[in-house]
PDB file of C-alpha atoms in Angstrom:
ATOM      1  CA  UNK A   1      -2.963 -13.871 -12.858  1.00 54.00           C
ATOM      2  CA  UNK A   2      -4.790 -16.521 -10.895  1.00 56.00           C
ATOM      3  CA  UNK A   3      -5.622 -16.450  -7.186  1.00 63.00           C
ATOM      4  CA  UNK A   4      -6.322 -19.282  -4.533  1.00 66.00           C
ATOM      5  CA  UNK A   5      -9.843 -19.377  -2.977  1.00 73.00           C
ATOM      6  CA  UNK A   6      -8.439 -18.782   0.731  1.00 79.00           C
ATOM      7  CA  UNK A   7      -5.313 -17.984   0.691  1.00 84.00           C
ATOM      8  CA  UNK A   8      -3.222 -17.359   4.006  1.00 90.00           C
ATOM      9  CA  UNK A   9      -0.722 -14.697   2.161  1.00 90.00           C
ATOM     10  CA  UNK A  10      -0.632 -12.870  -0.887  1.00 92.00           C
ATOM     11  CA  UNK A  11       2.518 -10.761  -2.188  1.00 92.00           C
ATOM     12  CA  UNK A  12       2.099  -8.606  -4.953  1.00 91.00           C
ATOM     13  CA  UNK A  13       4.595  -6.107  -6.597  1.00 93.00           C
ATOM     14  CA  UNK A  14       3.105  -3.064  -8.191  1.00 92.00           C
ATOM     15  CA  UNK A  15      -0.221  -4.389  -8.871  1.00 91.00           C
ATOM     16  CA  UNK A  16      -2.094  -1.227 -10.572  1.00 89.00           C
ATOM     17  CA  UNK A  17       0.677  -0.905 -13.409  1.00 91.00           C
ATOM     18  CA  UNK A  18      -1.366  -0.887 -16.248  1.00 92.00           C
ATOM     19  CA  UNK A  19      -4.494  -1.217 -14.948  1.00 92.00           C
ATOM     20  CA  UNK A  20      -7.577   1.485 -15.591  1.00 93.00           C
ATOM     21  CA  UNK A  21      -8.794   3.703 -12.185  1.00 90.00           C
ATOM     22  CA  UNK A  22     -11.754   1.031 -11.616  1.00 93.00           C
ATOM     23  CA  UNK A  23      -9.930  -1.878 -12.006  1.00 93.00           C
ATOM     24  CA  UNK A  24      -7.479  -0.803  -9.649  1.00 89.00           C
ATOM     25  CA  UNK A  25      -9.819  -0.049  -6.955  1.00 89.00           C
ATOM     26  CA  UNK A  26     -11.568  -3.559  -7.530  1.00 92.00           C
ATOM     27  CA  UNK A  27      -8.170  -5.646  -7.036  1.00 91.00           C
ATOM     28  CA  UNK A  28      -7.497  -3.310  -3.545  1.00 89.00           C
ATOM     29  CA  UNK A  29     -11.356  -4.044  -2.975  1.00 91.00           C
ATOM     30  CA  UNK A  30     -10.283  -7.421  -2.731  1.00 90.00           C
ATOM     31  CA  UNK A  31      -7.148  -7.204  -0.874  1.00 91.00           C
ATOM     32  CA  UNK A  32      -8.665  -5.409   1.506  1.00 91.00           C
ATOM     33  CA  UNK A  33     -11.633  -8.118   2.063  1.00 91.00           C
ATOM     34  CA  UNK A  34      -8.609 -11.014   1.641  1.00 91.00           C
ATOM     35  CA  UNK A  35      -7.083  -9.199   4.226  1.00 91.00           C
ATOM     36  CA  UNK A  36     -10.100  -8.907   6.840  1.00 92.00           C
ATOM     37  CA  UNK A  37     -10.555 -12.773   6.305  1.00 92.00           C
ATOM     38  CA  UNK A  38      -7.172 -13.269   8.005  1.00 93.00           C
ATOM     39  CA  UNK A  39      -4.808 -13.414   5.064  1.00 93.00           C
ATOM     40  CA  UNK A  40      -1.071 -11.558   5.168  1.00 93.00           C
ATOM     41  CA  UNK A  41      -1.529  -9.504   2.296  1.00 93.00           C
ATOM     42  CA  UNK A  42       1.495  -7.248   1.300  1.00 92.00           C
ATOM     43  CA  UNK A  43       1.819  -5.319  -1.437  1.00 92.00           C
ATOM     44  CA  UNK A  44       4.331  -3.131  -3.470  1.00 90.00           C
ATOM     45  CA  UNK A  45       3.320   0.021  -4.863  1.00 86.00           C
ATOM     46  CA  UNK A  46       4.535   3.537  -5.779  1.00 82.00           C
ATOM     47  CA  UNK A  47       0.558   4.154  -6.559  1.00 82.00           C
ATOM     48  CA  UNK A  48       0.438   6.392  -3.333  1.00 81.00           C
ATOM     49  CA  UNK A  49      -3.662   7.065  -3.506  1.00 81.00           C
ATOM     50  CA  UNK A  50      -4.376   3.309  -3.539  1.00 82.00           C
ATOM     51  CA  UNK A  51      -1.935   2.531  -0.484  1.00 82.00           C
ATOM     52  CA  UNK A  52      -3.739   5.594   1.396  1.00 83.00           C
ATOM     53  CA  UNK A  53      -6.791   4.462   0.961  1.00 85.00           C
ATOM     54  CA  UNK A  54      -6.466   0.870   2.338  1.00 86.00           C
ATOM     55  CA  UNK A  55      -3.031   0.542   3.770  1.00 87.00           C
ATOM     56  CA  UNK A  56      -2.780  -0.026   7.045  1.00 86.00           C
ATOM     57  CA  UNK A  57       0.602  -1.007   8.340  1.00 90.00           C
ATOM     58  CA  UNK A  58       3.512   1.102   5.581  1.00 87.00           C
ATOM     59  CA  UNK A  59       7.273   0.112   4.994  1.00 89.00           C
ATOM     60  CA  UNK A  60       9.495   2.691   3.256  1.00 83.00           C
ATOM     61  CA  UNK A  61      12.364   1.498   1.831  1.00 84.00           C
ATOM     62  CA  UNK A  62      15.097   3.902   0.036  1.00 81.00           C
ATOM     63  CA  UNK A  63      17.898   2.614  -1.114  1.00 86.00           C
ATOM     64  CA  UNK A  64      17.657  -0.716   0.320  1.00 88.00           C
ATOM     65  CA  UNK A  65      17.242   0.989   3.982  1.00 89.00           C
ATOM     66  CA  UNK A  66      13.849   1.014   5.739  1.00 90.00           C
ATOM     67  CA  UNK A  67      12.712   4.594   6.507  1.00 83.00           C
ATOM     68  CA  UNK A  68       9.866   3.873   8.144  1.00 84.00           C
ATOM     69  CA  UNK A  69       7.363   0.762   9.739  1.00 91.00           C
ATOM     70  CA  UNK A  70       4.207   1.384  11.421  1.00 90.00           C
ATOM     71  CA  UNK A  71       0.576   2.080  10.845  1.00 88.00           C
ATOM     72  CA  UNK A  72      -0.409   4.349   8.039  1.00 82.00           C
ATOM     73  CA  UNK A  73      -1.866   6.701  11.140  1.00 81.00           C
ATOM     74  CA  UNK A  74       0.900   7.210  12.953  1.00 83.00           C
ATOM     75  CA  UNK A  75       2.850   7.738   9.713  1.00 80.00           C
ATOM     76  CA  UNK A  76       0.049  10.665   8.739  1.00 78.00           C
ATOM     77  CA  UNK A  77       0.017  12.506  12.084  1.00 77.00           C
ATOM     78  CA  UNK A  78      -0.620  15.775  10.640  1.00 67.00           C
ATOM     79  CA  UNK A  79      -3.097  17.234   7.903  1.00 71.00           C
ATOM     80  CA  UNK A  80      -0.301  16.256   5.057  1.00 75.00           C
ATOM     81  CA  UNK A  81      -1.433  13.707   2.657  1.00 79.00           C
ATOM     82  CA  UNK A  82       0.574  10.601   2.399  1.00 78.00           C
ATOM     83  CA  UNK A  83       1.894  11.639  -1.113  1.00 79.00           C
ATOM     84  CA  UNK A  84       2.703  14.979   0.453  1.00 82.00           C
ATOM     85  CA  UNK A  85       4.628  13.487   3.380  1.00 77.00           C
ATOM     86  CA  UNK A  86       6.805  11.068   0.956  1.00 76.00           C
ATOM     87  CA  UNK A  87       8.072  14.007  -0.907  1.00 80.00           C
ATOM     88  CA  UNK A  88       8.924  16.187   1.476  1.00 79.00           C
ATOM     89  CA  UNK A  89      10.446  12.954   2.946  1.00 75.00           C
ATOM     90  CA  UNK A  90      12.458  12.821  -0.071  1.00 74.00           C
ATOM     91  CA  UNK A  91      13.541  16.087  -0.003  1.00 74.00           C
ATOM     92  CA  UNK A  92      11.129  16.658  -3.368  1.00 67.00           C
ATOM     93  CA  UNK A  93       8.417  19.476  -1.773  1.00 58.00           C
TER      94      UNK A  93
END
């Protein structure tokens, strides 16, 4: 993997698969900080936690439909956590 110095977008697709706990959080460390520099940066992930922690704008997709677009707050409008809102989404809890 290789990164720009400034770059103006970044896309990355499931981005903590295989990667240990601190690791993780070090790569979304640096999203996050891309991000507050002015970059795009979007990212695919089923790693629920991570998004939670620094999303701040979610798309759900299912099925090839979008569910849902808007910020992570208005998405978590109750107590529920965002894994616990996905499954009872999904019809799971």
């Amino acid at each position: 993997m290789s990164w720009r110095k400034n770059p103006k977008y970044i896309y990355i697709d499931e981005p903590t698969t295989g990667l240990d706990v601190e690791t993780a959080e070090a790569l979304f460390t640096y999203l996050k900080k891309q991000s507050e520099q002015g970059a795009l940066v979007l990212v695919s992930s089923h790693d629920l936690t991570l998004l939670e922690n620094y999303a701040t704008k979610l798309i759900f997709l299912d099925a090839g439909k979008q569910k849902y677009f808007g910020t992570l707050a208005d998405y978590l409008n109750d107590e529920r956590s965002l894994r616990e809102r996905y499954l009872q989404e999904r019809g799971k809890k």
